[in-house]
XYZ file of C-alpha atoms in Angstrom:
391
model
C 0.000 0.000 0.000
C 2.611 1.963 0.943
C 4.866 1.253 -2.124
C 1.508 2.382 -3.838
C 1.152 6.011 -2.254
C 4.847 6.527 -3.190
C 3.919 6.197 -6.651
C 1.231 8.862 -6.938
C 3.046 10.909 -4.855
C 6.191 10.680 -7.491
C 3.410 10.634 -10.276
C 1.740 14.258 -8.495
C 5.236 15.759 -8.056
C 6.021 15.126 -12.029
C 3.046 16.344 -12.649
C 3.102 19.553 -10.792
C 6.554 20.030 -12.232
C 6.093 19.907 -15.476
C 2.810 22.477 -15.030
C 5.171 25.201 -13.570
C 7.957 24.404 -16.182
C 5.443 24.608 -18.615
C 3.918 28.505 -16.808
C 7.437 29.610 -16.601
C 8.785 28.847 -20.139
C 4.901 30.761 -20.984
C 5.500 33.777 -18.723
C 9.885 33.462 -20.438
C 8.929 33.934 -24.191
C 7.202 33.054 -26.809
C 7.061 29.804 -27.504
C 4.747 26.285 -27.511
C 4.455 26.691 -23.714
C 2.811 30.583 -24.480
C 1.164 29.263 -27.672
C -0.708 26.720 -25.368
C -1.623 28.478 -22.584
C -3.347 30.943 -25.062
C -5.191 28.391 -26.802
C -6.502 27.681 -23.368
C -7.895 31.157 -22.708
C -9.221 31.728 -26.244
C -10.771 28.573 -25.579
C -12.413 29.801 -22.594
C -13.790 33.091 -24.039
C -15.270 31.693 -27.224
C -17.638 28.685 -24.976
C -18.414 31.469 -22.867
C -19.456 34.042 -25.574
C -21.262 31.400 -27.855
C -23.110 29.568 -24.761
C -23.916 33.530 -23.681
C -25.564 34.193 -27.628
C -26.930 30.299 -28.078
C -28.716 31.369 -24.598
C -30.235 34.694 -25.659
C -31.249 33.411 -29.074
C -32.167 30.181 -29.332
C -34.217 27.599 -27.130
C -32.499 25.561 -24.234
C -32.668 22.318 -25.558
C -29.664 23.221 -27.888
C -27.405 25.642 -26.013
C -25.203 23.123 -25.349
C -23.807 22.725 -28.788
C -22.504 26.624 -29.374
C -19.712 26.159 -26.696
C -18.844 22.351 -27.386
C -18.623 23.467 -30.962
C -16.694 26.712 -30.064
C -14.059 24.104 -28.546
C -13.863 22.291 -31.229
C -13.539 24.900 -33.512
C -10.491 26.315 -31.325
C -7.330 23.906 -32.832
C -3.573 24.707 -32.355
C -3.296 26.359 -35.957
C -5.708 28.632 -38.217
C -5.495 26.420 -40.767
C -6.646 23.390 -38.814
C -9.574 25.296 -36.685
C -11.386 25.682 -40.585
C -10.950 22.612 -42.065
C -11.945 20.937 -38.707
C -14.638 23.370 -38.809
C -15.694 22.794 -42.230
C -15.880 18.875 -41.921
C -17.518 19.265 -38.042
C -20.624 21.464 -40.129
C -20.058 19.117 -43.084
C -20.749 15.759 -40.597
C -23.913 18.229 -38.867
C -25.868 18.318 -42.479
C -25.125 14.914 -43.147
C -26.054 13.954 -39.643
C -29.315 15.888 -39.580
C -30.400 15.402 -42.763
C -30.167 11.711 -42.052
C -32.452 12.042 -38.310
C -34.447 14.453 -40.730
C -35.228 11.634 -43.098
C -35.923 8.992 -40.890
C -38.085 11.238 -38.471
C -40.339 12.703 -40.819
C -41.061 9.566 -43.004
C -41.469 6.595 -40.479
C -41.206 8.365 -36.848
C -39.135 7.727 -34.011
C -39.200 3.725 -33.612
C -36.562 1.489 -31.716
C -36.172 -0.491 -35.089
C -35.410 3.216 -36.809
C -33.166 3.966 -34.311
C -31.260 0.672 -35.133
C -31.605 1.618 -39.053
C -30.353 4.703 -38.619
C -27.208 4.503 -36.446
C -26.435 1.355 -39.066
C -26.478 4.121 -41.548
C -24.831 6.544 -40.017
C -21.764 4.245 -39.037
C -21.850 3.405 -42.799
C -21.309 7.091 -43.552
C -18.517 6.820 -41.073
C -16.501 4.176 -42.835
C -16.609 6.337 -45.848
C -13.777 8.368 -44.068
C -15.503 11.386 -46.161
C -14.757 13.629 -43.648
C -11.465 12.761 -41.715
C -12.113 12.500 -38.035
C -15.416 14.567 -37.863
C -16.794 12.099 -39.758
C -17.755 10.156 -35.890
C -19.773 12.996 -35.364
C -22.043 11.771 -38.412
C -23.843 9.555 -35.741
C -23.567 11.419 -32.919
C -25.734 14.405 -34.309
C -27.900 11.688 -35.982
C -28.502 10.216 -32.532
C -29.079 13.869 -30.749
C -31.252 15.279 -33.772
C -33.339 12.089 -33.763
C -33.534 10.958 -30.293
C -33.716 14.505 -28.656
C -35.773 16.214 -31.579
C -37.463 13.290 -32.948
C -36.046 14.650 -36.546
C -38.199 17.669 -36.875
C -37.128 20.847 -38.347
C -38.251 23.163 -35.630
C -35.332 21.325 -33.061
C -33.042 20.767 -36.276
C -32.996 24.514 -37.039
C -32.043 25.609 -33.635
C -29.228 22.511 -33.477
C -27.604 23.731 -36.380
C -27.929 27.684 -35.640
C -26.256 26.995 -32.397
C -23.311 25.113 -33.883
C -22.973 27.882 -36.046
C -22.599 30.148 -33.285
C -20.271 28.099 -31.720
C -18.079 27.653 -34.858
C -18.282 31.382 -35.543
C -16.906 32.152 -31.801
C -14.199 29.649 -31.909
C -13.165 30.930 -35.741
C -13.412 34.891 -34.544
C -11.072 34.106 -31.179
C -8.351 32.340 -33.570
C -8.595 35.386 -35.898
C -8.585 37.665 -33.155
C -5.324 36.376 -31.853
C -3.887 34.420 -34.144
C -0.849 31.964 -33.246
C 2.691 33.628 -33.943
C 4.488 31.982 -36.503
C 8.045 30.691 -34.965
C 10.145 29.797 -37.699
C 13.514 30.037 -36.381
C 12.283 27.654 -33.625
C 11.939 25.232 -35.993
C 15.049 25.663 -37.752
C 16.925 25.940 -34.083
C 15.535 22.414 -33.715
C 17.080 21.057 -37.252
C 20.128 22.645 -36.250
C 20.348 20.843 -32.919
C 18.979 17.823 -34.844
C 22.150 17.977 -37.387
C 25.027 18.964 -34.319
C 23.254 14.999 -33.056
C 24.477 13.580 -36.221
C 27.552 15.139 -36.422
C 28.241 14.204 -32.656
C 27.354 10.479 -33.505
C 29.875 10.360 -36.645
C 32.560 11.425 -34.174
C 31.401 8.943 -31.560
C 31.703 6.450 -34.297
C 35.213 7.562 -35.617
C 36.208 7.114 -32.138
C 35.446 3.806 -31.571
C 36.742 2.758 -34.979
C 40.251 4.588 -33.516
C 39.418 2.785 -30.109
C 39.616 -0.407 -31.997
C 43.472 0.455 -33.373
C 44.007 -0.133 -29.567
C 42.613 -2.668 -28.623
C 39.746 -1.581 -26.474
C 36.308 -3.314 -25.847
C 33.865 -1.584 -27.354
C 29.809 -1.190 -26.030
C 27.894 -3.016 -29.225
C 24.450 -2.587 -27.182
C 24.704 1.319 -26.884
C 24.489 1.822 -30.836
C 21.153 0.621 -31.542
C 20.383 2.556 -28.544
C 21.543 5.681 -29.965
C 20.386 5.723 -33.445
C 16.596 5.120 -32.402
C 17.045 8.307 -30.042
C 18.161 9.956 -33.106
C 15.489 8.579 -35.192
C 12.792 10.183 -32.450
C 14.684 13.206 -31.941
C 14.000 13.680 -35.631
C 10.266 12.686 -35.889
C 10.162 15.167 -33.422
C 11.756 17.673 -35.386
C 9.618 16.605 -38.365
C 6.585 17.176 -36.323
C 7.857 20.569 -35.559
C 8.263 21.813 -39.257
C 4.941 20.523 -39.939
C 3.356 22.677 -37.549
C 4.953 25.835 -38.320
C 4.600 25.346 -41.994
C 0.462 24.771 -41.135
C 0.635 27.718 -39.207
C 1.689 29.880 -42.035
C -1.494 29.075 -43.767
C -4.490 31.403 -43.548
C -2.428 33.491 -40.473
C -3.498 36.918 -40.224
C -0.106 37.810 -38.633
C 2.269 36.980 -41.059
C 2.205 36.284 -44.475
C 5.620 34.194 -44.279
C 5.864 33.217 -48.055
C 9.635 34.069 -47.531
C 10.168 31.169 -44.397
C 8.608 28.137 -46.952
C 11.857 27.215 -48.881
C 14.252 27.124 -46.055
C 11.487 24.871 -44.179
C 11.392 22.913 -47.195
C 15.191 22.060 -46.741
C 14.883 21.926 -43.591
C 12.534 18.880 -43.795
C 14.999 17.314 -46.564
C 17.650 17.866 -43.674
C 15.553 15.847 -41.293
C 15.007 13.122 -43.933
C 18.355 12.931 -44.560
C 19.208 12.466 -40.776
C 17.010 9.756 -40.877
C 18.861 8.062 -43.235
C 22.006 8.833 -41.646
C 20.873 7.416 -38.601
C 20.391 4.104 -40.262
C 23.799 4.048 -42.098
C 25.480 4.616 -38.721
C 24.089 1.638 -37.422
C 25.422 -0.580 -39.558
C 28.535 0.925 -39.925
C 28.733 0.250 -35.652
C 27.082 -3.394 -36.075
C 29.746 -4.364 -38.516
C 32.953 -2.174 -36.411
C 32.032 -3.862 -33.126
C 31.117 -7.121 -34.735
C 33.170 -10.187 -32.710
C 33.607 -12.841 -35.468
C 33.722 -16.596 -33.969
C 35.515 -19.802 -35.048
C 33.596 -22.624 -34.329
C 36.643 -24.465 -33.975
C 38.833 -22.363 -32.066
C 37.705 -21.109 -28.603
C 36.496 -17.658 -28.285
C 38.792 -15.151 -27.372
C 38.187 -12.178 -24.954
C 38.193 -9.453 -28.104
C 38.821 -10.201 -31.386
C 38.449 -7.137 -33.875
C 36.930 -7.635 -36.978
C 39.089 -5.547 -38.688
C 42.712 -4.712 -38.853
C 44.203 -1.624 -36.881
C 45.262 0.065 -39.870
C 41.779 -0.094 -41.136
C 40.199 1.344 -38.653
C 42.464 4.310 -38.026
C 41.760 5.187 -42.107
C 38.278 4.634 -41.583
C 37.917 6.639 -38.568
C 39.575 9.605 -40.447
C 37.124 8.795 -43.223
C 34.088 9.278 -40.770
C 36.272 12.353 -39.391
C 36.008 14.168 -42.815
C 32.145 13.532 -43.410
C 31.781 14.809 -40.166
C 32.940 17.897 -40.895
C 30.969 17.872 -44.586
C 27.800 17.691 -42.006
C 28.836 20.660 -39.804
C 28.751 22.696 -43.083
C 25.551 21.736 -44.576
C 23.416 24.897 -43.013
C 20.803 23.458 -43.089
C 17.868 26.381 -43.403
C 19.587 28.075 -46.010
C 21.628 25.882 -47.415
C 25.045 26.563 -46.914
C 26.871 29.409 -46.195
C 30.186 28.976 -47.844
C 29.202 26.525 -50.489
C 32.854 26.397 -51.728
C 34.143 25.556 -48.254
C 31.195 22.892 -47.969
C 32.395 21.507 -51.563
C 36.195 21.327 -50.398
C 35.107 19.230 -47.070
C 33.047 16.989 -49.444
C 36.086 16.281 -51.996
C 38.630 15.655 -49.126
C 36.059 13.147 -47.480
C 35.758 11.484 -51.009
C 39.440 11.753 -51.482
C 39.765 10.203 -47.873
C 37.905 7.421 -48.934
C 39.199 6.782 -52.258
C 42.250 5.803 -50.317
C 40.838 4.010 -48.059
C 39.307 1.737 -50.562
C 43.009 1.047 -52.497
C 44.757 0.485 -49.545
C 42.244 -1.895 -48.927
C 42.025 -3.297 -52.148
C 45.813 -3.613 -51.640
C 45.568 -6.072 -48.719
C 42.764 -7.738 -49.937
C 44.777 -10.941 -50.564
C 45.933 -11.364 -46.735
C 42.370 -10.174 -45.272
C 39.636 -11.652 -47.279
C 38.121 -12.597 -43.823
C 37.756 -9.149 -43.286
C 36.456 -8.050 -46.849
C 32.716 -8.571 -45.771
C 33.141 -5.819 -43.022
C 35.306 -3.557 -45.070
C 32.355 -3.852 -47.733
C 29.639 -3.061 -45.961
C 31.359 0.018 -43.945
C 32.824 1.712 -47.199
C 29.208 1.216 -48.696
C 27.395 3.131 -45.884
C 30.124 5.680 -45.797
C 29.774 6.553 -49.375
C 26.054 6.328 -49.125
C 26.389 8.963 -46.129
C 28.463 11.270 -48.696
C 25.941 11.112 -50.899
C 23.289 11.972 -48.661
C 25.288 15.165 -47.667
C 25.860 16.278 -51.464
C 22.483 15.557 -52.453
C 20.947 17.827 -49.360
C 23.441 20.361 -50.281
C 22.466 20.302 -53.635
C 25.864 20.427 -54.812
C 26.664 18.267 -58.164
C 28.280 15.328 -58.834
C 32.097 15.461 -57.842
């Protein structure tokens, strides 16, 4: 019991943290934490204002729909408030049109009620109308059940979703969300220094292995999925802003599109990057076994000299990453090319001095293979983001 009480104590206490981290950051600066807490208010006023008008103008049975619609109305961009907007009033016609039907042909029956929630779900699995299309039923239900489908209750039940829609619509207008671009490129540029960080990480343990040293396999995987979520994350992000720029009273933006466009070909190419690194790490820390020799504490899989010109290799496209730039592309395009040619040249040589010892290492060739591959791969990933051509 005890052991229980500790738990939603430690569950309250995170809780109540993260709430005043979250007020702080609001009260700081602009940002998501300000951009929330907003939302919140402007949520408030506009169920207040449209239950306030549904009140004065239209019967009681239906005032509740002006501020549940005025909610729903309220999303975190513009852009997404109308079109949820648009399919919410879409789903009400459809929805009372079909309790309309139903109501004024064969009345309000149990066996009508089945019929027309059947049809109603059917509507539903049309996915005509994204996720408002659940409300197809609901309305149905309320319109029939509540109204019995007559027009003197389905007149009222639509005015007062208008109302509601109207309030929500006018408090997004009113104060609009702030675009924040360069939040979203300070989070691809974070996203990129990651990438760069694990190259180096990976050029080290490729040097570690020159020495000797045991190397963690396990913390690899481990690291490229937090890369892979740090960029979905990032992805997320862009998406956001980029909906946020559409139909935004504040700002037209047109000018912040193309570097958010590269900015999602950065993430993409992070991805990829990501996956690359892992196997470059599955096959540097791989521990190959005899079957008929006993196992030795560490045995690398390739040779010391190897891995010293590969980790100078990964060295070099490391650097070729910390001059991408990614908003704008880069900002010394030149320098970015001369980083890119001495990786390449890097591992040009790398591959003859390999292909030099190939007849005393073919154990080692399938590992040398598959590293150079994903190495070249990653170069290519670099140029193609930088859209710089073909060396």
């Amino acid at each position: 019991m005890s052991e229980k009480k500790n738990r939603a104590g430690d569950w309250c206490r995170s809780r109540w943290h993260t709430a005043r981290t979250s007020l702080a950051d609001a009260v700081r600066g602009p940002g998501e934490a300000r951009d929330g807490i907003l939302l919140q208010a402007k949520g408030t006023a506009a169920a207040t204002v449209a239950w306030c008008l549904s009140s004065w103008l239209l019967p009681a049975n239906v005032t509740a729909f002006a501020p549940f619609t005025a909610l729903l109305a309220l999303q975190s961009t513009v852009y997404r408030s109308m079109w949820d907007s648009a399919q919410y009033l879409a789903a009400m016609a459809i929805g009372t049109a079909v309790a309309a039907g139903f109501g004024s042909t064969v009345g309000v029956h149990a066996w009508t009620l089945c019929v027309l929630v059947f049809v109603a779900l059917a509507v539903v699995r049309l996915d005509l109308l994204g996720g408002q299309g659940a409300q197809v039923p609901v309305v149905a239900l309320f319109a029939f059940a509540g109204g019995g489908g007559r027009i003197d209750y389905i007149g009222p039940l639509v005015a007062s979703a208008a109302i509601g829609v109207c309030c929500g619509l006018a408090a997004h207008f009113a104060f609009a969300p702030s675009p924040h671009p360069a939040r979203a490129r300070r989070r691809v540029e974070e996203l990129t220094a990651d990438a760069q960080t694990l190259l180096r990480d990976l050029a080290r343990t490729a040097e570690g292995k020159t020495e000797g040293e045991d190397v963690r396999e396990e913390d690899w995987p481990r690291r490229c999925e937090e890369l892979a979520a740090r960029a979905a994350r990032a992805r997320a992000a862009l998406g956001r802003e980029q909906e946020n720029a559409r139909l935004n009273p504040r700002r037209s933006w047109d000018g912040e599109q193309g570097p958010l466009r590269r900015c999602h070909e950065t993430v993409d190419m992070i991805e990829r990057i990501g996956t690359h690194v892992r196997s470059i790490a599955r096959a540097l820390t791989y521990e190959p076994r005899c079957p008929s020799e006993p196992r030795r504490p560490f045995e690398a899989s390739v040779s010391a000299e190897f891995a010293a010109s590969y980790a100078e290799l990964l060295h070099a496209t490391a650097e070729g990453l910390e001059h991408l730039a990614p908003p704008g592309g880069p900002e010394d395009p030149a320098g970015l090319r001369r980083r890119v040619e001495g990786a390449e040249r890097r591992y040009a040589e790398v591959v003859a001095a390999t292909r030099s010892d190939r007849p005393g290492r073919e154990a080692e060739w399938p590992v040398h293979g598959t590293v150079l591959v994903e190495a070249a791969r990653i170069l290519e990933e670099i140029k193609h983001t930088a859209d710089l051509e073909p060396l």
